[in-house]
Coordinates of N, CA, C and O in Angstrom, one line a residue:
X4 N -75.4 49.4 83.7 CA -76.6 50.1 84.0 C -76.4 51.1 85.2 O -77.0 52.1 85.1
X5 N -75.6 50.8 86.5 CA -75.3 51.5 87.4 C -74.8 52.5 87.1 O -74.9 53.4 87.9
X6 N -74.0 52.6 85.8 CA -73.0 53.9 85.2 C -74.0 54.9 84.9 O -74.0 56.0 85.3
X7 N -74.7 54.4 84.2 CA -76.2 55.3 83.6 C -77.0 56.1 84.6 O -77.6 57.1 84.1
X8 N -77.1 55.7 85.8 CA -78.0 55.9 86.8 C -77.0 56.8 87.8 O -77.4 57.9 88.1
X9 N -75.9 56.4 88.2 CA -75.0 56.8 89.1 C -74.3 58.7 88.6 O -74.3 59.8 89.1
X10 N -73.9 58.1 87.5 CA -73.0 59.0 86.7 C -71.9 59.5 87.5 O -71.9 60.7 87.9
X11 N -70.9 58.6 87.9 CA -69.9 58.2 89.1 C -68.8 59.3 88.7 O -69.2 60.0 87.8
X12 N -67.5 59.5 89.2 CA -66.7 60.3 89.1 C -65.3 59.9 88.4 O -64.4 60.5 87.8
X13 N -65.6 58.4 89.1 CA -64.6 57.5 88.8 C -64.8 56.3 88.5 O -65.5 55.7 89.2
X14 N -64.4 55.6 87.4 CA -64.5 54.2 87.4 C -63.2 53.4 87.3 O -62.3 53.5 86.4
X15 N -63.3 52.6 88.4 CA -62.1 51.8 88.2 C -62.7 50.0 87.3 O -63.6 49.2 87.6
X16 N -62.0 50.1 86.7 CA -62.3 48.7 85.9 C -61.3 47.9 85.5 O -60.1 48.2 85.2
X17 N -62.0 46.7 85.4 CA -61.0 45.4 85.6 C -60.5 45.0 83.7 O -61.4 44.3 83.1
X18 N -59.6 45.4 83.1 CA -60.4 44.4 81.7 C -60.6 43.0 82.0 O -61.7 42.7 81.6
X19 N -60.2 42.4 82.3 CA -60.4 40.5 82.6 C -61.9 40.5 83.2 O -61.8 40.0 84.3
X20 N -63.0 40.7 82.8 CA -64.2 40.7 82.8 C -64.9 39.6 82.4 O -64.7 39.4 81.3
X21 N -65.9 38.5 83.1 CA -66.7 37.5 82.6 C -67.5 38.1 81.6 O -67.9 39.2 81.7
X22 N -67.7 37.6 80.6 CA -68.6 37.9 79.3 C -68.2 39.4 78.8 O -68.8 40.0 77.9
X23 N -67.4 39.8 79.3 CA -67.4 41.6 78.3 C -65.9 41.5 78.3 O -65.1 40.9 78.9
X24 N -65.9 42.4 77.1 CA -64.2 42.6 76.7 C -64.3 44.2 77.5 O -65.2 45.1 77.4
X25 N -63.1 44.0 78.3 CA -63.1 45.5 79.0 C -62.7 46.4 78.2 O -63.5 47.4 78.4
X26 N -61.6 46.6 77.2 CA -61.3 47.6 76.0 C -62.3 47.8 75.4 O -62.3 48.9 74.9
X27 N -63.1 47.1 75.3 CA -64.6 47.8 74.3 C -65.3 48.1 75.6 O -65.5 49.3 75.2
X28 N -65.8 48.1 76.7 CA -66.5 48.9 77.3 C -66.0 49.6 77.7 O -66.7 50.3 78.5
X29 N -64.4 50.1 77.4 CA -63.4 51.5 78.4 C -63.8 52.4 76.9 O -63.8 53.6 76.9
X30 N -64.0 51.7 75.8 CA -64.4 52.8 74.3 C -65.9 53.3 74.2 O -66.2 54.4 73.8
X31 N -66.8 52.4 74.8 CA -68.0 52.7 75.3 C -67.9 53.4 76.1 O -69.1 53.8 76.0
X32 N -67.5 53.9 77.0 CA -67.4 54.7 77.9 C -67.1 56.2 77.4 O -67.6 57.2 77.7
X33 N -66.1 55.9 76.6 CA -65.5 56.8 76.2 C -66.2 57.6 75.3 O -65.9 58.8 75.0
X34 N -67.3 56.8 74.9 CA -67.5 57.6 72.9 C -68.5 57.8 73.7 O -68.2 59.0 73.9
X35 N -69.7 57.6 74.4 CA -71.1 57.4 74.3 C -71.0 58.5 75.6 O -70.5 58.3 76.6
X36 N -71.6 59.5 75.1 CA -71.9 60.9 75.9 C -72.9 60.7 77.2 O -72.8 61.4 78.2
X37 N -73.9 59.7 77.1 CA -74.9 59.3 77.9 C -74.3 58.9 79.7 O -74.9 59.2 80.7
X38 N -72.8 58.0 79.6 CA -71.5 58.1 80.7 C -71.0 59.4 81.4 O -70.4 59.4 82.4
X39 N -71.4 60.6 80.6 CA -70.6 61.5 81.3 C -69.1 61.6 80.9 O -68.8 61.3 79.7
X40 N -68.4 62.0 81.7 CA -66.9 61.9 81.3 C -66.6 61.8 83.1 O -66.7 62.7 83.9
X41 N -66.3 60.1 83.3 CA -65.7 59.8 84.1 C -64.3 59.4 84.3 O -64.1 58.4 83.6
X42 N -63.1 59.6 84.9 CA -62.3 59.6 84.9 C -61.9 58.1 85.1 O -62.2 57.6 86.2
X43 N -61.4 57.2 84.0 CA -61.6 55.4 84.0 C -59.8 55.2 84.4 O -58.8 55.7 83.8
X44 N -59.9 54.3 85.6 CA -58.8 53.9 85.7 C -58.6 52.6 85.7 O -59.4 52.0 86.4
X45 N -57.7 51.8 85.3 CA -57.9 50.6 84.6 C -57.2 49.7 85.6 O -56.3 50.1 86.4
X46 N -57.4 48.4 85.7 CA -56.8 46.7 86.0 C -56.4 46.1 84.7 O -56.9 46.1 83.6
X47 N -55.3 45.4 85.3 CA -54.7 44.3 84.1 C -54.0 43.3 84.9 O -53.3 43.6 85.8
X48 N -54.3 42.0 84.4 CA -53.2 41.6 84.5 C -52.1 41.3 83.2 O -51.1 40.5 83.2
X49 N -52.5 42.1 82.4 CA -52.0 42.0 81.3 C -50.9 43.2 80.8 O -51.5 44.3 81.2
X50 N -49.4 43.6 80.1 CA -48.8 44.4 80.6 C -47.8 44.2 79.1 O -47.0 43.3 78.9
X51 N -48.0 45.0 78.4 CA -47.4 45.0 76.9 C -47.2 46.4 76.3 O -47.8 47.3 76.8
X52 N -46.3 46.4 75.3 CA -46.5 48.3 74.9 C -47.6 48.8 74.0 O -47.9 50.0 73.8
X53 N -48.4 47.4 73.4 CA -49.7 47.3 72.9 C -50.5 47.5 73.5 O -51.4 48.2 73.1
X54 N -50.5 46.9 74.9 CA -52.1 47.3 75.5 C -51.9 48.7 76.4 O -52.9 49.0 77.0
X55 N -51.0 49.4 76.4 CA -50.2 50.6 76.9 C -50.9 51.4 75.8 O -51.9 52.0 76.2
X56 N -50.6 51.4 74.6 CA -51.0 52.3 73.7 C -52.4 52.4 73.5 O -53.0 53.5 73.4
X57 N -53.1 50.8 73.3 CA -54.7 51.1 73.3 C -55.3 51.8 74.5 O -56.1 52.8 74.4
X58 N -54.8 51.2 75.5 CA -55.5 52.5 76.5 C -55.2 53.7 76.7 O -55.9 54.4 77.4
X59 N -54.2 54.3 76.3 CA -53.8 55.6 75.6 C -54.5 56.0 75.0 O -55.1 57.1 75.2
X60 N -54.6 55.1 74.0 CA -55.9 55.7 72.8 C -57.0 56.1 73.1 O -57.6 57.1 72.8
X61 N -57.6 55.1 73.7 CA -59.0 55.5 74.6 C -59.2 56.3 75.6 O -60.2 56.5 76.3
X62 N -57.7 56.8 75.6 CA -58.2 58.1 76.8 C -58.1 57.7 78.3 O -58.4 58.6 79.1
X63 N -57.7 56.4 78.8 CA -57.8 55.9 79.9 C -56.6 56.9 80.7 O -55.6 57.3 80.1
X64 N -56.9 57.2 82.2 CA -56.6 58.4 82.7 C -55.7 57.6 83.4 O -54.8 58.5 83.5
X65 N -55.2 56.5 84.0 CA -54.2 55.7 84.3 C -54.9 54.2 85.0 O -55.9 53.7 85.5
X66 N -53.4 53.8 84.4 CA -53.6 51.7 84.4 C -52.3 51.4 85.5 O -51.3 51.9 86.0
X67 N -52.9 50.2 85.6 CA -52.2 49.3 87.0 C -52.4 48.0 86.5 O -53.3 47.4 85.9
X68 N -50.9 47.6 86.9 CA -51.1 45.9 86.7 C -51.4 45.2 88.0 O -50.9 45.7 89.0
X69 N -52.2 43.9 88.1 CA -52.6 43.3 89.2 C -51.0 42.7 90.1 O -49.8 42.5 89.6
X70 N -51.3 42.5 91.1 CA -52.0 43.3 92.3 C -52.0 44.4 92.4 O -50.9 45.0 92.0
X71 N -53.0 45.1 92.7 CA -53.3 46.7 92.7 C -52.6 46.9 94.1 O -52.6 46.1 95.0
X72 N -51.8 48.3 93.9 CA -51.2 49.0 95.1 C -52.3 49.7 95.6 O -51.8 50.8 95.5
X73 N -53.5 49.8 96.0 CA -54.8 50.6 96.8 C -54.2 52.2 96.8 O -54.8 53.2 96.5
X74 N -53.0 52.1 97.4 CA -52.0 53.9 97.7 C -51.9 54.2 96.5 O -52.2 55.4 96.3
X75 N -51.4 53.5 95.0 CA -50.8 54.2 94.1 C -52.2 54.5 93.4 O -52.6 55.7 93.5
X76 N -53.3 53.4 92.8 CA -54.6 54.0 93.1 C -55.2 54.9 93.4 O -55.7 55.6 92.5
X77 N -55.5 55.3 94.8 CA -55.9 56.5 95.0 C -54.8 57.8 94.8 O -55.3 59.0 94.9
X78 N -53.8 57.7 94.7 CA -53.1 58.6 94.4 C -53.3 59.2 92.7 O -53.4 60.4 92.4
X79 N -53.4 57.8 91.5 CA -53.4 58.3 90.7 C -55.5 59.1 90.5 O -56.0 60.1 89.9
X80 N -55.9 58.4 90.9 CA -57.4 59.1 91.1 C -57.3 60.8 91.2 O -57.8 61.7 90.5
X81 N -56.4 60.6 92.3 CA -56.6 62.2 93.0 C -55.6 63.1 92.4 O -55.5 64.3 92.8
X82 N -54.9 62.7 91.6 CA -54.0 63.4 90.8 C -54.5 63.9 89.0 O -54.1 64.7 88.1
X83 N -55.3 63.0 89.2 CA -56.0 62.9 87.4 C -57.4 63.5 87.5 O -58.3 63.3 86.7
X84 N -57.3 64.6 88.8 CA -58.9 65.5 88.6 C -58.6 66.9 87.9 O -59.5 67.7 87.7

């Protein structure tokens, strides 16, 4: 609801989410015009050439596997405007 209201620049998101599958809300993001087009950069702790591709597919502007480096992070942020 905050994305709706905010209409942020960036979203960094976790997929390992209580109750939500994060790949369907990085596609919701993606499809549903109402978001804007925010630049979604992703968490995992999950790290495969499958989930590499899905978030490819959806357009995700770059991913990190957990522990997040905070430097590579904002680097890829400020690189992906």
């Amino acid at each position: 609801v905050l994305v709706l209201q905010e209409k942020p620049d960036v979203i960094l998101l976790d997929l390992d989410l209580p109750g939500v599958d994060g790949l369907s809300l990085c596609k919701k993001i993606r499809q549903e015009k109402q978001f804007g087009s925010p630049r979604v950069v992703v968490e995992t702790a999950l790290e495969d050439d499958e989930m590499e591709k899905n978030l490819s597919e959806l357009g995700v502007d770059a991913y990190f596997k957990k522990p997040l480096n905070l430097k590579e992070v904002a680097e890829a942020v400020l690189k992906s405007k």
